[in-house]
Tab-separated table of C-alpha atoms in Angstrom:
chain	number	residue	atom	x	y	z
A	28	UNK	CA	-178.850	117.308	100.926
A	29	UNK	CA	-180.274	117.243	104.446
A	30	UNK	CA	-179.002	119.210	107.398
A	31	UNK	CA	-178.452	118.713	110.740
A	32	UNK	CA	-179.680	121.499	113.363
A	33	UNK	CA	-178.069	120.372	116.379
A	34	UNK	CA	-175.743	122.095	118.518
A	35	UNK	CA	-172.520	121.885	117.443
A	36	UNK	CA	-170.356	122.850	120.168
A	37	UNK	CA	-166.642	122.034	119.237
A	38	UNK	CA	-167.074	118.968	117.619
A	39	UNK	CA	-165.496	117.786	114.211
A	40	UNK	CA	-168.257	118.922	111.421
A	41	UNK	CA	-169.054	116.050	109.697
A	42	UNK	CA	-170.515	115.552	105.760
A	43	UNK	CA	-172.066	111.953	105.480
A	44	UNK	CA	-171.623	110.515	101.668
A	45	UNK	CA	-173.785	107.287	100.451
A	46	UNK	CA	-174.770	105.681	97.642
A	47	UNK	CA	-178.127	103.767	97.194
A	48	UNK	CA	-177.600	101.039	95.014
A	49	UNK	CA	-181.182	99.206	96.254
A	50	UNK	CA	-178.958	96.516	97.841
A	51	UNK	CA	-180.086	97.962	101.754
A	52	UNK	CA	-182.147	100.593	103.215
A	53	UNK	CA	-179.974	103.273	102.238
A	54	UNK	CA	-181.639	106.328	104.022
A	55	UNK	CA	-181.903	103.405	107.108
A	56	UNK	CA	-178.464	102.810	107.060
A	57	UNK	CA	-177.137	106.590	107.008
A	58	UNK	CA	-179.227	107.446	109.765
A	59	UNK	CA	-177.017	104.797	111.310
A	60	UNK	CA	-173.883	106.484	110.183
A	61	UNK	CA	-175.217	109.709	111.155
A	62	UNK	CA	-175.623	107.979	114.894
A	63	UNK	CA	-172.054	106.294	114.485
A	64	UNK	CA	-170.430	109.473	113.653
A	65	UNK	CA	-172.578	111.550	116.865
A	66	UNK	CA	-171.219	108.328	119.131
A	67	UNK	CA	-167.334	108.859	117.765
A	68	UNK	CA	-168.054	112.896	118.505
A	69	UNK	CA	-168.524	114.411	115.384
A	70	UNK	CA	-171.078	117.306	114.293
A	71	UNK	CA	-173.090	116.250	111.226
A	72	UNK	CA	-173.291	119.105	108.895
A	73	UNK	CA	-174.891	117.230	105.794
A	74	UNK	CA	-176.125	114.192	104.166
A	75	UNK	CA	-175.525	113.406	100.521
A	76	UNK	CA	-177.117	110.040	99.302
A	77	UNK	CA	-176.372	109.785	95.349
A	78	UNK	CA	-178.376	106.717	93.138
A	79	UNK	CA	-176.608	104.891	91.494
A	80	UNK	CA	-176.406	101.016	90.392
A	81	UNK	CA	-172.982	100.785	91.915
A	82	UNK	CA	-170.401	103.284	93.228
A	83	UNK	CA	-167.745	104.502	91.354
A	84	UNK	CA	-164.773	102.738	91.061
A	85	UNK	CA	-162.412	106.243	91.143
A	86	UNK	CA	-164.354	108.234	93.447
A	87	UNK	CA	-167.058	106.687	94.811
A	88	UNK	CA	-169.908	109.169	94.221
A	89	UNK	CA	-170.517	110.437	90.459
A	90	UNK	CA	-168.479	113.903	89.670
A	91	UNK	CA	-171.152	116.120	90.114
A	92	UNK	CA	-171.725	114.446	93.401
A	93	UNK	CA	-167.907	115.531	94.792
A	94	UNK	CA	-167.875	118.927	93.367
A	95	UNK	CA	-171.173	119.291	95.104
A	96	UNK	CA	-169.477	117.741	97.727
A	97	UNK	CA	-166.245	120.062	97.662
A	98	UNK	CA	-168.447	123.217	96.999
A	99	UNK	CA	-170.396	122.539	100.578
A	100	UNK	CA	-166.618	121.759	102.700
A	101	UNK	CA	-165.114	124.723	101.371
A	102	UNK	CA	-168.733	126.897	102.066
A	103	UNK	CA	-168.838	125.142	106.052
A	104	UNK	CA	-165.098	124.483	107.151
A	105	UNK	CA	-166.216	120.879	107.156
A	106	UNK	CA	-163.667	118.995	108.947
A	107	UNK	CA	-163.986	115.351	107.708
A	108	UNK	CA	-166.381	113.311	105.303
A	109	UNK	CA	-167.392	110.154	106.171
A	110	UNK	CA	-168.619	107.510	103.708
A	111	UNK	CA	-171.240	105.203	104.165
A	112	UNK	CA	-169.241	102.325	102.578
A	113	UNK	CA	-165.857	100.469	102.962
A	114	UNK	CA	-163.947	102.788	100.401
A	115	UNK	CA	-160.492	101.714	98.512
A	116	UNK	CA	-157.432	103.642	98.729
A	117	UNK	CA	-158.060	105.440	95.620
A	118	UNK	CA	-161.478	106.493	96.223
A	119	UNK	CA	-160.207	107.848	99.735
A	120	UNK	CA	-157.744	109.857	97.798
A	121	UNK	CA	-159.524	111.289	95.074
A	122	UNK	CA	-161.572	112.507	97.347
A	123	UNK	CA	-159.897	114.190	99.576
A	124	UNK	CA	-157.636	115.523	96.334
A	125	UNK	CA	-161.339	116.916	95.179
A	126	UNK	CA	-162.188	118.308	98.315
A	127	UNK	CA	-158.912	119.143	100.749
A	128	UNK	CA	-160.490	117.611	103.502
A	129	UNK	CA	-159.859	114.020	105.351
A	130	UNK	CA	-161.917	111.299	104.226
A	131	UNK	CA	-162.775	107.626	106.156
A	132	UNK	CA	-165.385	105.069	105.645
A	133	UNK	CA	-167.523	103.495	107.663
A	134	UNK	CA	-165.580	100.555	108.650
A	135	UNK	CA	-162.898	102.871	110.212
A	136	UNK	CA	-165.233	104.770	111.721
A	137	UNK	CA	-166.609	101.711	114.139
A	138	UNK	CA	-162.882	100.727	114.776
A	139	UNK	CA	-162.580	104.474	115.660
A	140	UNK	CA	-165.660	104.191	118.118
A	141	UNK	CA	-164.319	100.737	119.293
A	142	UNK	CA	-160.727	102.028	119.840
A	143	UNK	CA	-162.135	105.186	122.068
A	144	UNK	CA	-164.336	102.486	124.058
A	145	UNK	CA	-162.223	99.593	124.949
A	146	UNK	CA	-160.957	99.186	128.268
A	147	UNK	CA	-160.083	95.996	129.197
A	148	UNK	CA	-156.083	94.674	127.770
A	149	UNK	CA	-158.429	92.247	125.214
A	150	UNK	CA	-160.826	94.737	124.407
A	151	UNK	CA	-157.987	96.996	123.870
A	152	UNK	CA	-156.134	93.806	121.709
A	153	UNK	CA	-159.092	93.093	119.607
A	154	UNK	CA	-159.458	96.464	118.782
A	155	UNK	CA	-155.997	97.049	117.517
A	156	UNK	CA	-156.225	93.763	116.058
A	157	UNK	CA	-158.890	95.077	113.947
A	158	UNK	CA	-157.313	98.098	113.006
A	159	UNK	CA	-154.140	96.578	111.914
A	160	UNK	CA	-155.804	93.919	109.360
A	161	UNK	CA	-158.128	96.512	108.082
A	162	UNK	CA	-155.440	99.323	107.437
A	163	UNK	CA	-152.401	96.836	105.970
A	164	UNK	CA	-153.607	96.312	102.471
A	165	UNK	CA	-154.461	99.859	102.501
A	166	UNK	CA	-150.981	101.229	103.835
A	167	UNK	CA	-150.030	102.313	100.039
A	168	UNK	CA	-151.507	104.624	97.926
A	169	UNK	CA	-153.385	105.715	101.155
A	170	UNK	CA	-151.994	109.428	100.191
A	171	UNK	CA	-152.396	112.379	101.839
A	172	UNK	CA	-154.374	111.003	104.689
A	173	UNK	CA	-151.062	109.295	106.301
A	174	UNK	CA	-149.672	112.519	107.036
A	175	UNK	CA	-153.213	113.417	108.914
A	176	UNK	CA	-152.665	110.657	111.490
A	177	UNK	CA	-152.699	111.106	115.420
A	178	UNK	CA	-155.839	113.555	115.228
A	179	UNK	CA	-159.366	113.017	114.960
A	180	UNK	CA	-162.441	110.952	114.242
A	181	UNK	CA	-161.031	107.618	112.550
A	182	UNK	CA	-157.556	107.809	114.211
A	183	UNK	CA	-157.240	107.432	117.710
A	184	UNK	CA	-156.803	104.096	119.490
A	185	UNK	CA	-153.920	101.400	120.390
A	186	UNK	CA	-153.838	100.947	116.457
A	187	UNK	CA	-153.178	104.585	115.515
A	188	UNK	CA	-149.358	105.056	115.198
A	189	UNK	CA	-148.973	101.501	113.982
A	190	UNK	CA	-150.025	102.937	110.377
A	191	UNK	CA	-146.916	104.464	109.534
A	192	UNK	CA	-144.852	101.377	110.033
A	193	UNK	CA	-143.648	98.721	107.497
A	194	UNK	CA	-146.211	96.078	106.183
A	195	UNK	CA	-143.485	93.720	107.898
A	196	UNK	CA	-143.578	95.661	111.506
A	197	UNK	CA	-147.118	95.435	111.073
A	198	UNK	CA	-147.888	91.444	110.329
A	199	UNK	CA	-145.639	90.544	113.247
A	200	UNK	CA	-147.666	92.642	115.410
A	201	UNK	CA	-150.537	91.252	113.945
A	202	UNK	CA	-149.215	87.594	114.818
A	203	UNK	CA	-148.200	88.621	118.407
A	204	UNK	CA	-151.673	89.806	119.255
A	205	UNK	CA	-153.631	87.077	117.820
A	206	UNK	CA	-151.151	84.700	120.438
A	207	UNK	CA	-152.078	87.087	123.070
A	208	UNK	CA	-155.937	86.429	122.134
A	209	UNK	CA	-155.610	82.365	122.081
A	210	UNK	CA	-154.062	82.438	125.606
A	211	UNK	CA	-157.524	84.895	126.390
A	212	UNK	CA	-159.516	82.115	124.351
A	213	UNK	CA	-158.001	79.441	126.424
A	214	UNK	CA	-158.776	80.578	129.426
A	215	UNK	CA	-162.350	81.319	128.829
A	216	UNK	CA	-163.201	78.200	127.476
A	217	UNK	CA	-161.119	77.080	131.117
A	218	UNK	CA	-163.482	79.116	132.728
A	219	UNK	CA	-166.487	77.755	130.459
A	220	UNK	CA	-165.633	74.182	131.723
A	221	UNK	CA	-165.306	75.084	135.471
A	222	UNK	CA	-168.792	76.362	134.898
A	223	UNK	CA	-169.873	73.744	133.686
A	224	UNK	CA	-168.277	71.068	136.332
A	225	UNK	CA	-169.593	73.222	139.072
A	226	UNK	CA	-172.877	73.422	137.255
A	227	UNK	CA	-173.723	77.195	136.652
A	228	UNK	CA	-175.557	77.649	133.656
A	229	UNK	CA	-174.618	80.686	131.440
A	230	UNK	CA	-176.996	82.949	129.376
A	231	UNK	CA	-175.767	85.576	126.988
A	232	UNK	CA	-177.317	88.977	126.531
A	233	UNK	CA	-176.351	89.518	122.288
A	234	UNK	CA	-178.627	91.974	119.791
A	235	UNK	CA	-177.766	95.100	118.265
A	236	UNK	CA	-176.287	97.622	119.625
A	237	UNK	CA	-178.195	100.543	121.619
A	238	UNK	CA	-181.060	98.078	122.218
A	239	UNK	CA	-180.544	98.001	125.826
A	240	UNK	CA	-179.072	94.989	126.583
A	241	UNK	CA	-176.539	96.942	129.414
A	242	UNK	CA	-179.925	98.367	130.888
A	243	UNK	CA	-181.051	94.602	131.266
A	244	UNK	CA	-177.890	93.931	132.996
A	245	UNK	CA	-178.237	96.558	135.462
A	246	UNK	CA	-181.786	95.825	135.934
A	247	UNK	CA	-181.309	91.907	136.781
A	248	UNK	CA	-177.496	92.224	138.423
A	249	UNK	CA	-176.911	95.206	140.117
A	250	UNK	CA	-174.007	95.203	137.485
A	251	UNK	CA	-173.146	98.507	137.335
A	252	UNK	CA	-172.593	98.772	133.156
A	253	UNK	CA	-171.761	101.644	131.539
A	254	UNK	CA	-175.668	102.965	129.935
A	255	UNK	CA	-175.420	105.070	127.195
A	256	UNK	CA	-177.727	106.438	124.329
A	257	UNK	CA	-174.998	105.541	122.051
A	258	UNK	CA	-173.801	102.705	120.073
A	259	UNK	CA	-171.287	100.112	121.262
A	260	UNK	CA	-171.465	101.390	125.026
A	261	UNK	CA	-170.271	98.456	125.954
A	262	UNK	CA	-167.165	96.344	124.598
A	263	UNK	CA	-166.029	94.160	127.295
A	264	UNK	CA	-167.556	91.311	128.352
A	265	UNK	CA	-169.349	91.555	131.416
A	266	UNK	CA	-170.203	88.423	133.608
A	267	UNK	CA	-172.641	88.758	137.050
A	268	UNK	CA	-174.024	86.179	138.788
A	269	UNK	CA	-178.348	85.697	138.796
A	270	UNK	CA	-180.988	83.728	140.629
A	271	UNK	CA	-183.706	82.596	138.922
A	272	UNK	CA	-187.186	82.148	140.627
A	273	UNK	CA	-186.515	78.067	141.116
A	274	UNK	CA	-183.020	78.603	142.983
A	275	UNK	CA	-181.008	77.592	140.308
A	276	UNK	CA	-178.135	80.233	139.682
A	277	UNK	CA	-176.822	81.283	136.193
A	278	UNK	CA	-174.201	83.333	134.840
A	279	UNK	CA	-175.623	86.361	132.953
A	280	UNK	CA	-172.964	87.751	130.775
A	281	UNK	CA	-172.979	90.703	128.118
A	282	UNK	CA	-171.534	90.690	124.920
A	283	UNK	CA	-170.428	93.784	122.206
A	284	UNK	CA	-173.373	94.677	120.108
A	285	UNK	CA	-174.005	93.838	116.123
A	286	UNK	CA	-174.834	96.651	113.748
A	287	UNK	CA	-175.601	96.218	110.158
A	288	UNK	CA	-173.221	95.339	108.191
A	289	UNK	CA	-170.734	94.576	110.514
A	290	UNK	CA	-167.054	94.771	109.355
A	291	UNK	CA	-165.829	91.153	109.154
A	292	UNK	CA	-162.435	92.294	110.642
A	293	UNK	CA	-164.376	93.264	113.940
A	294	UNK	CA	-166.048	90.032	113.693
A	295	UNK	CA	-162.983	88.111	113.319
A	296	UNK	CA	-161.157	90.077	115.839
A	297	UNK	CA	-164.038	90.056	118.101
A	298	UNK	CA	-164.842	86.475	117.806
A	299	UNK	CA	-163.825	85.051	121.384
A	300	UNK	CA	-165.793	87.770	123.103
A	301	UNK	CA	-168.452	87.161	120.346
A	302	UNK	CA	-168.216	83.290	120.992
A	303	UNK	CA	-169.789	83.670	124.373
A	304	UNK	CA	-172.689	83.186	122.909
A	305	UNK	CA	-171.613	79.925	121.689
A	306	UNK	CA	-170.459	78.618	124.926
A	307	UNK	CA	-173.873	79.730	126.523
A	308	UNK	CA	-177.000	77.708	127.467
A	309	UNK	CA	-179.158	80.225	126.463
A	310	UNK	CA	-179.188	83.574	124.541
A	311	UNK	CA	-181.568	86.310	124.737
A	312	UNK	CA	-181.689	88.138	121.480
A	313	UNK	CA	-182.433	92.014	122.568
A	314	UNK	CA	-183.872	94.316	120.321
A	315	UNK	CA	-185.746	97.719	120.386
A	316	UNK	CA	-189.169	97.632	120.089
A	317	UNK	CA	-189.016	101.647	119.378
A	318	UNK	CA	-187.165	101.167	117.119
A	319	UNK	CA	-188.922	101.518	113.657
A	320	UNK	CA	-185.598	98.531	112.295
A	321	UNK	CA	-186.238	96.345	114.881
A	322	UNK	CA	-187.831	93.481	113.238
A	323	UNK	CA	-184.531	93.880	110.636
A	324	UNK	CA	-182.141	94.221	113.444
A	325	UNK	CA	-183.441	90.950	114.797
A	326	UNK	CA	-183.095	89.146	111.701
A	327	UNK	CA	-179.408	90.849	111.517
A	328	UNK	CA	-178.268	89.349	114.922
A	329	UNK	CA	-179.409	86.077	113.733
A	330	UNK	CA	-177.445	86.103	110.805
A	331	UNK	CA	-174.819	87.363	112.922
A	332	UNK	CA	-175.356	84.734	115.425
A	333	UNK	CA	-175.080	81.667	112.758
A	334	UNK	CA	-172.175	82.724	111.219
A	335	UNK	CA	-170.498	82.180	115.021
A	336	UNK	CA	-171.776	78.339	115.291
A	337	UNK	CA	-170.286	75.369	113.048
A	338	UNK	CA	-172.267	75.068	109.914
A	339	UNK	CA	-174.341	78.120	110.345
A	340	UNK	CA	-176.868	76.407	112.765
A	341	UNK	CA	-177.405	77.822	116.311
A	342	UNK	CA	-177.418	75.049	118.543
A	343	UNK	CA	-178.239	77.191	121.495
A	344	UNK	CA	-181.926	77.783	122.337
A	345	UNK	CA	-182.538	81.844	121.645
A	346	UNK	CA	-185.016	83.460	123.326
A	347	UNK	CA	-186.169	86.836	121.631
A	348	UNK	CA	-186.495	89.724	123.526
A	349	UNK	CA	-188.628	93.099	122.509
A	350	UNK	CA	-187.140	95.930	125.110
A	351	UNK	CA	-188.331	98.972	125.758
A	352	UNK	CA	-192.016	98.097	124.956
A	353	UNK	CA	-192.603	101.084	127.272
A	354	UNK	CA	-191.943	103.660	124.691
A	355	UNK	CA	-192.807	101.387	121.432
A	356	UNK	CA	-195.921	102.468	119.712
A	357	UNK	CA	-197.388	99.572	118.516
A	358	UNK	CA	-195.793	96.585	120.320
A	359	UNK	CA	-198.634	94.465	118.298
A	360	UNK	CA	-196.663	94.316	115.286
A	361	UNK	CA	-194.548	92.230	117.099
A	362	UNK	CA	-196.219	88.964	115.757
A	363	UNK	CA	-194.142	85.949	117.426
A	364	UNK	CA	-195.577	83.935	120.425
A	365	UNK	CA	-192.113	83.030	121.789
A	366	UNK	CA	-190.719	86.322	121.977
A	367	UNK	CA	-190.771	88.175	125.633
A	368	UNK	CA	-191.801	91.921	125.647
A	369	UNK	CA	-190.089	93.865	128.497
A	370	UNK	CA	-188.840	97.139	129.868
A	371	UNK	CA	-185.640	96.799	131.065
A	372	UNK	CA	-185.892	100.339	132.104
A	373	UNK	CA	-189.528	99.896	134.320
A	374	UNK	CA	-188.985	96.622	135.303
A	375	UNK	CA	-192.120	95.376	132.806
A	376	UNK	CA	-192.078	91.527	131.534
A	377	UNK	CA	-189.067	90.721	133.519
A	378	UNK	CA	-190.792	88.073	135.405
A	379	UNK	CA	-192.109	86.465	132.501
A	380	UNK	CA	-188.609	86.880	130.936
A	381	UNK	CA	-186.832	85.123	133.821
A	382	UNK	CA	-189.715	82.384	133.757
A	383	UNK	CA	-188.776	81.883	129.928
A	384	UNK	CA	-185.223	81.645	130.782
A	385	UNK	CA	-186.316	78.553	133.625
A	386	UNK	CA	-187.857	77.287	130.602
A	387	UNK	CA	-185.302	77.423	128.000
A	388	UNK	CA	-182.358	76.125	130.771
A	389	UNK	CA	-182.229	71.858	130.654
A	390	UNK	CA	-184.163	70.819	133.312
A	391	UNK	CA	-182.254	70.294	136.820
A	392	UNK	CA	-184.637	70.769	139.161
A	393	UNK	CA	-187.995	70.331	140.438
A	394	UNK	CA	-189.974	72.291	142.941
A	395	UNK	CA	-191.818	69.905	145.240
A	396	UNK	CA	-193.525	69.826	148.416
A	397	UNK	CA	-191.929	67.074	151.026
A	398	UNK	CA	-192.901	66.100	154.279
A	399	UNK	CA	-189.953	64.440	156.136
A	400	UNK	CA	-190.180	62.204	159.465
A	401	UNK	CA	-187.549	63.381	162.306
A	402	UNK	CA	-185.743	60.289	162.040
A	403	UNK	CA	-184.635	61.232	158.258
A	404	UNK	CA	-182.887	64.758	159.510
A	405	UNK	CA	-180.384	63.581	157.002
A	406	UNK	CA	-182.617	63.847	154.127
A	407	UNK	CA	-183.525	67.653	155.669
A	408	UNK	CA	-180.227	68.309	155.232
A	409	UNK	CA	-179.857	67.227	151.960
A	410	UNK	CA	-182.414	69.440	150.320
A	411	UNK	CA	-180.862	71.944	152.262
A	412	UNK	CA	-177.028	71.153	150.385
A	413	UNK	CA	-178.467	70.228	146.967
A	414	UNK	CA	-181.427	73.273	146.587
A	415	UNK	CA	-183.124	76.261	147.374
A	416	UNK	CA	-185.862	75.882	150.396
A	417	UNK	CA	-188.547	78.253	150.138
A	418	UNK	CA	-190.656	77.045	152.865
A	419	UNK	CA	-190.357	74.836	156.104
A	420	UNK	CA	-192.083	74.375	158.918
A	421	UNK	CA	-192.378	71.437	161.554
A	422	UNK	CA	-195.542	69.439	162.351
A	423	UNK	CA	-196.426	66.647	164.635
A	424	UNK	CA	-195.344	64.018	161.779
A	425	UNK	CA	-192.178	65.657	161.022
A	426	UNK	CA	-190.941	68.663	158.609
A	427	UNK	CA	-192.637	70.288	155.464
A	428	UNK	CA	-190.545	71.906	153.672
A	429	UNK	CA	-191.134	73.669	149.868
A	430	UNK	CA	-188.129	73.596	147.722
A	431	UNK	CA	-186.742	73.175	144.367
A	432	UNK	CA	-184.287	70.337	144.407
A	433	UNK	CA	-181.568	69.197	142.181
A	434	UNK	CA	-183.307	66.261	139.943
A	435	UNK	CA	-180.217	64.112	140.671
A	436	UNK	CA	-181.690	64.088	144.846
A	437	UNK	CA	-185.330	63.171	143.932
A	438	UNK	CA	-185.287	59.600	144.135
A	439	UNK	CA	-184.207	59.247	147.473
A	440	UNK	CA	-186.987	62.019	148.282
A	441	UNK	CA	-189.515	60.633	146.400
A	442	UNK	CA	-191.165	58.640	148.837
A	443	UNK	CA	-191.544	61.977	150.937
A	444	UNK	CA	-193.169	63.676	148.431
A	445	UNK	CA	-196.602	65.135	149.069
């Protein structure tokens, strides 16, 4: 059993239950929970990790494990026990019969996070959404806990009193939202097309969550997203406008971050915020380099990534980025040539990350020096309309001017080029 040191203040006091099966880092993954349950503002007393080569069926740790368990709530007033696995209605009840204190799992306790942190009406939707699917087939047998609703880690949110409705109440709600969500769907892949027409590129900011991708935001945009040292700071989509170094402007836009293991009803719930990523020209995978997971985490939004995409294949060129290299201690062990190292926090590798992105976009402009005669002003002009001057000045033989210029322009230039 490992304990926690940290001020405590008036926060919910937390025990953290797991079971290592060898299936996953376990240790990895409760230090994840322990960081899940600090984010949804909870204490954490206690750690108990139990091996075994599969939980048990009635109570999901072994018996000596939940009298242990039981011994160190009654000992530390511990308010709430949070498991490191999706748990069934029985296991949720036997232990709380075991122990007299409220029990959730790990799946409610990211819906939890999500519901506290949405604030947009489709963040807000999505959430509930969630919430709904995840506690219907769990709505009987769920014992004691339903009478603990409307307090606490693991029940606040737009989902909360919806629990102690019928299964009936509950499936028409969950029908009504998910019409809501296709009319949200409908107009983003509206907005996806105008995009397109108008030809703005889009590049989506994805990886796991706390990696920084809301710093990059701020650091490119001016965008003014929420930063936090905590997981899932940031639920709703955020879109801002960039220039990259050739003229050409894209739309940067960031999306809800992954985390191992990522409940499938978030994912499904999630998916049209999620599917920005398919609708984008580019995505830059984010991932901290400090992080001692990162090379797993990377790996984890790419699984993450292909289950989004038709047939598992991302059809969108992905650019990996390794953030916060300014605090990483050895960025070598970063091995691959195409990935971009970068502090979005200094400003370090951001020009080489932008370059990349020019790289990655399709190619719709060139940069190219032109020297125009005074009886072509019209052609001046049209550099001017179609892209981004960087240079002009006016000589005895007419204008020079440096630009990048939209591809579809060049052959009526091209006799001007010098």
């Amino acid at each position: 059993m490992n304990f926690d040191y940290n001020d405590e203040n008036t926060q919910e006091k937390a025990l953290l239950i797991g079971v290592d099966t060898g299936e996953y880092d376990a240790e990895a993954s409760m230090d994840e929970l322990a960081e899940l349950a600090k984010t949804a503002g909870a204490f954490v007393q206690a750690r108990i990790m139990q091996k075994r080569d599969a939980p048990n069926g009635v109570s999901f740790v072994g018996k000596g494990c939940l009298e242990q368990a039981a011994e160190f709530c009654g000992a530390n007033d511990t308010d709430i026990i949070i498991a490191d696995s999706e748990l069934t209605p029985v296991q949720v009840r036997n232990i709380e019969d075991e122990t007299d204190v409220r029990v959730i799992d790990r799946t409610t306790l990211i819906l939890d996070i999500f519901a506290s942190r949405a604030r947009s009406k489709e963040g807000k939707l999505q959430t509930e959404l969630a919430q709904l699917k995840y506690s219907l087939p769990r709505l009987t047998g769920k014992g004691s806990s339903m009478s603990r609703l409307g307090g606490g880690i693991g029940t606040r949110g737009p989902g909360e009193t919806k629990l102690e409705t019928d299964k009936r109440h509950i499936r028409r709600r969950i029908q009504s939202i998910k019409k809501e969500l296709d009319g949200v769907e409908r107009r983003r892949a509206l907005q996806h097309n105008r995009r397109k027409k108008n030809g703005v590129f889009s590049v989506a900011v994805v990886g796991y969550t706390n990696a920084g991708k809301s710093t990059l935001m701020n650091t490119l945009t001016n965008a003014g997203v929420l930063q936090e040292d905590k997981l899932f700071a940031t639920l709703d989509p955020t879109a801002r406008k960039l220039t990259l170094p050739d003229g050409r402007q894209i739309m940067l836009i960031d999306t809800v971050g992954f985390i191992s293991r990522l409940p499938h009803q978030l994912v499904d719930a999630f998916r049209s915020t999620l599917e920005e990523a398919v609708y984008a020209d580019v995505i830059l995978n984010i991932c901290d380099a400090s992080d001692s997971e990162c090379l797993n985490h990377t790996k984890i939004s790419e699984e993450i990534l292909k289950s989004l995409f038709d047939g598992g294949i991302v059809t969108v060129p992905v650019i990996t980025v390794f953030n916060k290299c300014d605090i990483a201690r050895d960025i070598n062990k970063f091995g691959s040539n195409d990935a971009v190292r970068i502090s979005a926090k200094t400003g370090e590798g951001i020009d080489e990350l932008l370059l990349a992105v020019e790289k990655a976009l399709v190619q719709t402009r060139k940069r190219v020096r032109l020297l125009i005669p005074f009886d072509k002003g019209s052609l001046v002009s049209k550099v001017r309309e179609n892209g981004e001057v960087y240079h002009e000045e006016y000589t005895e033989n007419g204008a020079v001017i440096e630009a990048a210029v939209d591809i579809s322009v060049l052959g009526a230039l091209s006799e001007y080029i010098i």
